[in-house]
mmCIF file of C-alpha atoms in Angstrom:
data_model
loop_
_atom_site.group_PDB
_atom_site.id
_atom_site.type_symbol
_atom_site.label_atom_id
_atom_site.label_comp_id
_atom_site.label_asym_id
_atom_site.label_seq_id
_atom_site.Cartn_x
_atom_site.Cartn_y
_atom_site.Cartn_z
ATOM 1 C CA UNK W 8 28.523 -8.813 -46.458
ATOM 2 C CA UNK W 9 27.425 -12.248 -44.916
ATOM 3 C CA UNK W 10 31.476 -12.742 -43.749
ATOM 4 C CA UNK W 11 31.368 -9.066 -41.984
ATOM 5 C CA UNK W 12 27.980 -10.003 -40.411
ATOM 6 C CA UNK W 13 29.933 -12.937 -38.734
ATOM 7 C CA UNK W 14 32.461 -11.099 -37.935
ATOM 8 C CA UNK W 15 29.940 -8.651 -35.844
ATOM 9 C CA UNK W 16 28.292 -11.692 -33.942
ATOM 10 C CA UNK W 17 31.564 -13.203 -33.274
ATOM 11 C CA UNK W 18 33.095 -9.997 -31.726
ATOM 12 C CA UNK W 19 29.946 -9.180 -30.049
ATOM 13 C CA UNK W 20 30.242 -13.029 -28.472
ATOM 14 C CA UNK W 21 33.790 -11.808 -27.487
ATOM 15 C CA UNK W 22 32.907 -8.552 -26.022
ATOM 16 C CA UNK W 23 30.125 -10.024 -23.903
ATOM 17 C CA UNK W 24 31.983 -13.057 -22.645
ATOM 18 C CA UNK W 25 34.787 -10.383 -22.116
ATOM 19 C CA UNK W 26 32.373 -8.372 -19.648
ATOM 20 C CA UNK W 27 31.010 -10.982 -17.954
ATOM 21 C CA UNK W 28 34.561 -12.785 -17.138
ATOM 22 C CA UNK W 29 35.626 -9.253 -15.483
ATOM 23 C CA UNK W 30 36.191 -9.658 -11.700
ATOM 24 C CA UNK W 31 33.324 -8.323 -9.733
ATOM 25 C CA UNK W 32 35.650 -6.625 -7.168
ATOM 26 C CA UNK W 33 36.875 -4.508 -9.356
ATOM 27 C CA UNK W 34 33.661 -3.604 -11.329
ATOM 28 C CA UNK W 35 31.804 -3.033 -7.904
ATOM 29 C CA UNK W 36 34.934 0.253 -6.980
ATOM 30 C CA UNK W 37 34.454 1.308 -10.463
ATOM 31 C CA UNK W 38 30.289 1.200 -10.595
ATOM 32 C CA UNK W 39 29.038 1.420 -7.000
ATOM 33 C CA UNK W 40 26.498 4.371 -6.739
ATOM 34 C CA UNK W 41 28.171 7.017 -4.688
ATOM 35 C CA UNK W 42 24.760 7.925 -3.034
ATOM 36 C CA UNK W 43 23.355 5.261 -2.402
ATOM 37 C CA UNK W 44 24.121 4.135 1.418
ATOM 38 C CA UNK W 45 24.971 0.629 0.165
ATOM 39 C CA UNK W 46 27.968 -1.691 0.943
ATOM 40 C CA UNK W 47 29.123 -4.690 -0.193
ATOM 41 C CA UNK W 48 31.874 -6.989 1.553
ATOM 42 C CA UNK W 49 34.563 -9.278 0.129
ATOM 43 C CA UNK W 50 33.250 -9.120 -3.459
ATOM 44 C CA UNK W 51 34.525 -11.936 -5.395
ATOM 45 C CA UNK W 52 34.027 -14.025 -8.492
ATOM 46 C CA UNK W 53 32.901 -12.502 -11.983
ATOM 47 C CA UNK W 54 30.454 -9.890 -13.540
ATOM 48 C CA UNK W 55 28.842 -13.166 -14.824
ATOM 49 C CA UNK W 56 28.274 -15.390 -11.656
ATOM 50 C CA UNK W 57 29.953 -13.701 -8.111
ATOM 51 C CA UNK W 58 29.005 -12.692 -4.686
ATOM 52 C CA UNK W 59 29.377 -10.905 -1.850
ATOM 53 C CA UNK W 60 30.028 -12.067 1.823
ATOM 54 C CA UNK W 61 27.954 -9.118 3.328
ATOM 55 C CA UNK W 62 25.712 -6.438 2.216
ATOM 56 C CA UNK W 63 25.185 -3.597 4.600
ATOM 57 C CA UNK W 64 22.552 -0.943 4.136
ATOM 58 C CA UNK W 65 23.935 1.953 6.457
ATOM 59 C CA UNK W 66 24.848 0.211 9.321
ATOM 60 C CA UNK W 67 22.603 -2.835 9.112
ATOM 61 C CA UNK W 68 23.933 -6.254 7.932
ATOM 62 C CA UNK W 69 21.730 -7.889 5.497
ATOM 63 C CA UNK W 70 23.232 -10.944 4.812
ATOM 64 C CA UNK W 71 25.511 -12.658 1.923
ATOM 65 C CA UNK W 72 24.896 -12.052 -1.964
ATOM 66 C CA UNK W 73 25.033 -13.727 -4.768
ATOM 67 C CA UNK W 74 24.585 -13.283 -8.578
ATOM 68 C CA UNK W 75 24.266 -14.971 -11.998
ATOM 69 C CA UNK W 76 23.921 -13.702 -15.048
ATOM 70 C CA UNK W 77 22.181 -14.116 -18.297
ATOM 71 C CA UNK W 78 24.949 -14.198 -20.770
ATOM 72 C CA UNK W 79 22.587 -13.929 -23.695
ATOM 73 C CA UNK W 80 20.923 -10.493 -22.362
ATOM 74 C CA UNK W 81 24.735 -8.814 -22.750
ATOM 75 C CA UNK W 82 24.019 -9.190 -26.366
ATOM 76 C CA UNK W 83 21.303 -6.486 -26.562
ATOM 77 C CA UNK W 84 23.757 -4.507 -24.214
ATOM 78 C CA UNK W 85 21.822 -4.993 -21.024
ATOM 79 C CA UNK W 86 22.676 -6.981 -18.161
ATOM 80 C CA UNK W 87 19.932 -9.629 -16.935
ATOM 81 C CA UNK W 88 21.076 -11.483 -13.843
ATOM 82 C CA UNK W 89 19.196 -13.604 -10.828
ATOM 83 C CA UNK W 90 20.244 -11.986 -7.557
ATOM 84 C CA UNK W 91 20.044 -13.993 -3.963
ATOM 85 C CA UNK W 92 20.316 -12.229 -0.856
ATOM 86 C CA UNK W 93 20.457 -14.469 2.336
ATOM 87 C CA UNK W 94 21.119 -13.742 5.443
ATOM 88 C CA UNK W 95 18.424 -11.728 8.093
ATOM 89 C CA UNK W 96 16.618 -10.808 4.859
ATOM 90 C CA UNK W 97 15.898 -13.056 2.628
ATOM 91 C CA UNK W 98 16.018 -11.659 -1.000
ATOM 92 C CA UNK W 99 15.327 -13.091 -4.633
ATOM 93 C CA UNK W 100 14.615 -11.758 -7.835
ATOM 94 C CA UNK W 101 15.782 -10.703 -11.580
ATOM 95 C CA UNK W 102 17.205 -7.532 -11.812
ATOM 96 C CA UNK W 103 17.803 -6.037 -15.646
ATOM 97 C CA UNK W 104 20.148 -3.267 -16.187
ATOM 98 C CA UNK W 105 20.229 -1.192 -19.213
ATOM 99 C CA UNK W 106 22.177 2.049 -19.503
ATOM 100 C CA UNK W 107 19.513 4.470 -17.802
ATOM 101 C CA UNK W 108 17.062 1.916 -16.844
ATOM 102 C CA UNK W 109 16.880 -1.238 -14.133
ATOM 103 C CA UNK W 110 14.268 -3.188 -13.842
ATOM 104 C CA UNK W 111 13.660 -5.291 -11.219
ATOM 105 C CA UNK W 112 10.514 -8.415 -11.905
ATOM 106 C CA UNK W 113 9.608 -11.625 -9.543
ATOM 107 C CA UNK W 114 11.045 -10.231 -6.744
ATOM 108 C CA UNK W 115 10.332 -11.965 -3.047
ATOM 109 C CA UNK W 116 12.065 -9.971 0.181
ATOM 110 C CA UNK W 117 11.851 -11.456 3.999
ATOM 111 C CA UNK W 118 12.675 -9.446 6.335
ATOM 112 C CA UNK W 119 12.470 -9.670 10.612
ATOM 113 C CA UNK W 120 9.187 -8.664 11.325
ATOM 114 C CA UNK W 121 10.789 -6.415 14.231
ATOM 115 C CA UNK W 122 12.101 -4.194 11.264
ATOM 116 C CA UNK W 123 8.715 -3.404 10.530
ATOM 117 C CA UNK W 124 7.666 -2.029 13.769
ATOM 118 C CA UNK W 125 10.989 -0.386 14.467
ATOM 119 C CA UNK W 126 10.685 1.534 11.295
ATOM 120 C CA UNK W 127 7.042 2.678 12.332
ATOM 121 C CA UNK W 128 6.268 2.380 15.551
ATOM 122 C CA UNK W 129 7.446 4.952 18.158
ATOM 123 C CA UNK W 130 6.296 2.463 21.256
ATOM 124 C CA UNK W 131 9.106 0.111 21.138
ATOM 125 C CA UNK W 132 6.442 -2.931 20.662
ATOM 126 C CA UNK W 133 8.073 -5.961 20.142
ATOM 127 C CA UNK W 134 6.729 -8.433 17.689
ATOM 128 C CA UNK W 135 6.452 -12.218 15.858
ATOM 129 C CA UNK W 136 5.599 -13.922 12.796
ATOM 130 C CA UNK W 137 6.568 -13.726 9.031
ATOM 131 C CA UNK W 138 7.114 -10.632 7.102
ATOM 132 C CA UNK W 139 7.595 -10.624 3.050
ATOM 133 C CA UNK W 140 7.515 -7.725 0.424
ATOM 134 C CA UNK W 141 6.726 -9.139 -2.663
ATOM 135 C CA UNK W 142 7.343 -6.916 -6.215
ATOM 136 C CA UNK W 143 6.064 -7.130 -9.697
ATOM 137 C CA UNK W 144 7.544 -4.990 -11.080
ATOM 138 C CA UNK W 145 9.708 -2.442 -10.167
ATOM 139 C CA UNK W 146 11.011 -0.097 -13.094
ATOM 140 C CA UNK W 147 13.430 3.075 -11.898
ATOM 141 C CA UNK W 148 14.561 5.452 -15.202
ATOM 142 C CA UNK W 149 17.248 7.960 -14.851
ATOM 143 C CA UNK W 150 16.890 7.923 -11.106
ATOM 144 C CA UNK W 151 12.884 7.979 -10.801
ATOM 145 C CA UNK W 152 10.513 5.577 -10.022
ATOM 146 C CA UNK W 153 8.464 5.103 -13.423
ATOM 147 C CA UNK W 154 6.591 1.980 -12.530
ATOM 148 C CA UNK W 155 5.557 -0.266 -9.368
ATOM 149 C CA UNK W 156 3.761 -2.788 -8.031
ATOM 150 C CA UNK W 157 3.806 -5.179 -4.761
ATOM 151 C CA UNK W 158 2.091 -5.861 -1.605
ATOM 152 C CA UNK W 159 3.704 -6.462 1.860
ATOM 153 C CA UNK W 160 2.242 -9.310 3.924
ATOM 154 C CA UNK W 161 2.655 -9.666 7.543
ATOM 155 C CA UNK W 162 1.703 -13.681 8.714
ATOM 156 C CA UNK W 163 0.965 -14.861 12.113
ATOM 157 C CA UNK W 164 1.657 -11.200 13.284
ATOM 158 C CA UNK W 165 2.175 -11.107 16.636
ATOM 159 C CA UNK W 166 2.892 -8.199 19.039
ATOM 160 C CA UNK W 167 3.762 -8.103 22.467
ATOM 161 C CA UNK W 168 2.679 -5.630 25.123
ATOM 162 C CA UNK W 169 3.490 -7.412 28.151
ATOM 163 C CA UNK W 170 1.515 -10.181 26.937
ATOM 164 C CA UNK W 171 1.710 -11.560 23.093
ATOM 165 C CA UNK W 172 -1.105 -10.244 20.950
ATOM 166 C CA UNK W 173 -2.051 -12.559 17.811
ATOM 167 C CA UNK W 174 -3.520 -10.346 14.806
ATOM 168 C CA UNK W 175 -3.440 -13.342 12.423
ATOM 169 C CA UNK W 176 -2.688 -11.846 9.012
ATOM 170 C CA UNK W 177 -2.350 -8.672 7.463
ATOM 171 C CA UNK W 178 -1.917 -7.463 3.641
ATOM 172 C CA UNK W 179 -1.083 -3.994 2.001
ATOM 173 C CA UNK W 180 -0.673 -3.746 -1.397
ATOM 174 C CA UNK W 181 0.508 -0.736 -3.353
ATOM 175 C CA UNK W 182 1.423 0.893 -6.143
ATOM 176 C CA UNK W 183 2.887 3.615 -8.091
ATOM 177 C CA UNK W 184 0.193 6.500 -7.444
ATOM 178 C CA UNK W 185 2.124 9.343 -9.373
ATOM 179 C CA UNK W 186 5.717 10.678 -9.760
ATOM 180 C CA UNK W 187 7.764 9.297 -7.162
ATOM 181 C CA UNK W 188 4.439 8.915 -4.959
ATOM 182 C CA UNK W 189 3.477 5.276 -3.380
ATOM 183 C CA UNK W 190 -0.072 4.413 -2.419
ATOM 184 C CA UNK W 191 -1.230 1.352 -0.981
ATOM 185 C CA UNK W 192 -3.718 -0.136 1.421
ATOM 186 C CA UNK W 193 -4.102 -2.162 4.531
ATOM 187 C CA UNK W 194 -6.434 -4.754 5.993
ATOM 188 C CA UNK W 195 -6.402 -7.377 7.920
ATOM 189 C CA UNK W 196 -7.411 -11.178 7.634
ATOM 190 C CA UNK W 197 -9.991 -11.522 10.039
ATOM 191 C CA UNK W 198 -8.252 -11.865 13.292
ATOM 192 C CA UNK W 199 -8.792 -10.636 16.794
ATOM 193 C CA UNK W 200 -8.196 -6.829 15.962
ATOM 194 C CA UNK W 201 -9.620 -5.342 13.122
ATOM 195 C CA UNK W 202 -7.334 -3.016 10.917
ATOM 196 C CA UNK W 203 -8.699 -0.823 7.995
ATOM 197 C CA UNK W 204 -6.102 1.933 6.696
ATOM 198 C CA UNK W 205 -4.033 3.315 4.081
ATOM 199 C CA UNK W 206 -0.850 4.566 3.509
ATOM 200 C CA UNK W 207 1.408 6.919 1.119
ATOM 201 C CA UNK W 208 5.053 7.447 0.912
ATOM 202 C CA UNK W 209 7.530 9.478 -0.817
ATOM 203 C CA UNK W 210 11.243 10.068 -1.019
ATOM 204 C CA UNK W 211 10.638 12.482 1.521
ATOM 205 C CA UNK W 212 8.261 11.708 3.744
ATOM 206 C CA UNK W 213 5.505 8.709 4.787
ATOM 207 C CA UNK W 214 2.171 8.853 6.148
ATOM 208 C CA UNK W 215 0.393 5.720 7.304
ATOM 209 C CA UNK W 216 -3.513 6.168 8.863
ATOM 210 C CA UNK W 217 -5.443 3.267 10.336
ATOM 211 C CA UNK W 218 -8.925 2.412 12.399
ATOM 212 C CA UNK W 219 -8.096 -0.383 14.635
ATOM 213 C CA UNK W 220 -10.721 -1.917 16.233
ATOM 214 C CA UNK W 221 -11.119 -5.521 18.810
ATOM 215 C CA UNK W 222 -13.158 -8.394 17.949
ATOM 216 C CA UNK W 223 -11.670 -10.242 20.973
ATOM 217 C CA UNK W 224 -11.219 -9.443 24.307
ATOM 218 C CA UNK W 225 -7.181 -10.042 24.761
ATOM 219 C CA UNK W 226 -6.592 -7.581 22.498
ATOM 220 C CA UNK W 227 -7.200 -4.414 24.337
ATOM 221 C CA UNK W 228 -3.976 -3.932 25.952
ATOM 222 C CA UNK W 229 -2.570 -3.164 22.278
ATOM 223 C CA UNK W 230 -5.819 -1.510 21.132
ATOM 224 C CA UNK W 231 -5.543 0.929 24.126
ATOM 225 C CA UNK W 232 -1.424 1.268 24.165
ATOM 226 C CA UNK W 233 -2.228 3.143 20.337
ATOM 227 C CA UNK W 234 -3.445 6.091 18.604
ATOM 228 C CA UNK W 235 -6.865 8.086 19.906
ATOM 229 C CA UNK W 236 -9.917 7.248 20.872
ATOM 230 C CA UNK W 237 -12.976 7.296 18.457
ATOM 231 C CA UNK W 238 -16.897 8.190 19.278
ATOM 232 C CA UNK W 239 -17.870 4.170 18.238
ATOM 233 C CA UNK W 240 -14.802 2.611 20.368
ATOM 234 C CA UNK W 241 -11.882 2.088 17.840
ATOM 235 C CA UNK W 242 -8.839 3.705 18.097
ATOM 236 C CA UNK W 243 -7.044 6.299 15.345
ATOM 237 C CA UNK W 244 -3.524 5.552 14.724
ATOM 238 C CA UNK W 245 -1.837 8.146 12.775
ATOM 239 C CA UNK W 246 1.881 7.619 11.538
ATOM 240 C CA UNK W 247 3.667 10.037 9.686
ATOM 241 C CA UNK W 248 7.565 10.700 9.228
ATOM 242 C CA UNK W 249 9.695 13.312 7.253
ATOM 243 C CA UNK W 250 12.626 11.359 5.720
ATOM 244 C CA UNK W 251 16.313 13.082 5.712
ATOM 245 C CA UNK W 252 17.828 11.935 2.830
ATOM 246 C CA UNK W 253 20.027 9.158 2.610
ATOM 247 C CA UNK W 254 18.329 7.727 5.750
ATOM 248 C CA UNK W 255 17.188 4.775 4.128
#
């Protein structure tokens, strides 16, 4: 009994070392999710440590990505590996894959903070300063969200309307509300416009509502270049979008 027992751990050593030695390449044709508008570029290296030269979502070049994995996580028959996305987003985190669940923990994304206002803002604003999701935990099972937790940060925001607006620093953090449903907040840090608001999305649809109001002069250009007048002076911005699927 104790000679079959090492014969299980030894061919459970050589099945994992086995899977991780398998070129990437050809487990990325075999594995990539069908609908999921995801590309990766000049794949190369192993299952246990590779990369890729590009990663496109749709038609938007993120950058280069690379991977390592935890060898000792194959044991359990899941895959545990540190994933590194550089380029115009900056991505890290853990991702762990079992056979109907990935889970994603410590994860820290960058992006252009003109991403943000081109995927909200109708106007066309330009804008400045440092943009970062970061994620606690991010748990999808058998396709659905299950469990989720982050915040987004926007630092030394800036927007420009004719003139470059400072709005210092602004947070929203969310979470998993219900099925599929994300619910979060936003504030900001005490700069020159004030910002109170909060925002839901879906796979189908977002909606984002906020009072904006000015504690400083220069920023009425922006105040007055968004959303509808209030009795008390601030301004309603209301943003809501229907999402065709596959469009993200």
């Amino acid at each position: 009994m104790k000679a079959l027992g090492w014969f299980l751990l030894a061919l459970a050593l050589f099945a994992a070392t086995l899977v991780a030695s398998f070129p990437a390449s050809l487990a990325w044709q075999w594995w990539r999710p069908m609908d999921v508008p995801l590309a990766l570029v000049d794949v190369r290296g192993s299952v246990w440590h590779g990369g890729a030269a590009q990663v496109h979502w749709r038609d938007r070049d993120l950058g280069s990505l690379t991977w390592t994995v935890r060898p000792s996580a194959l044991l359990t028959g899941r895959l545990d590996a540190a994933l590194r996305l550089s380029g115009q987003a900056v991505l890290t985190g853990r991702l762990s894959q079992g056979i109907d669940t990935s889970e994603f923990t410590d994860v820290r994304l960058d992006v252009p903070p003109q991403w943000l206002t081109d995927a909200l803002m109708s106007q066309g604003l330009s804008a400045g300063g440092r943009v970062s999701v970061t994620l606690a935990q991010a748990v999808v099972k058998s396709g659905r969200i299950s469990a989720l937790s982050g915040a987004l940060h926007w630092d030394d925001a800036v927007v420009n309307v004719g003139t470059a607006v400072p709005l210092g620093r602004l947070s929203a953090p969310f979470s998993l509300a219900d099925a599929q449903r994300v619910q979060g907040t936003i504030q900001d840090g005490g700069g020159p416009l004030s910002i109170r608001g909060t925002f839901e999305a879906d796979p189908s649809h977002y909606r984002i509502r906020l009072t904006l109001g000015a504690r400083a002069p220069g920023v009425r250009p922006l105040l007055d270049a968004l959303g509808e007048p209030l009795p008390d002076g601030q301004r309603l911005l209301v943003i809501e979008q229907h999402i065709e699927p596959g469009s993200f």
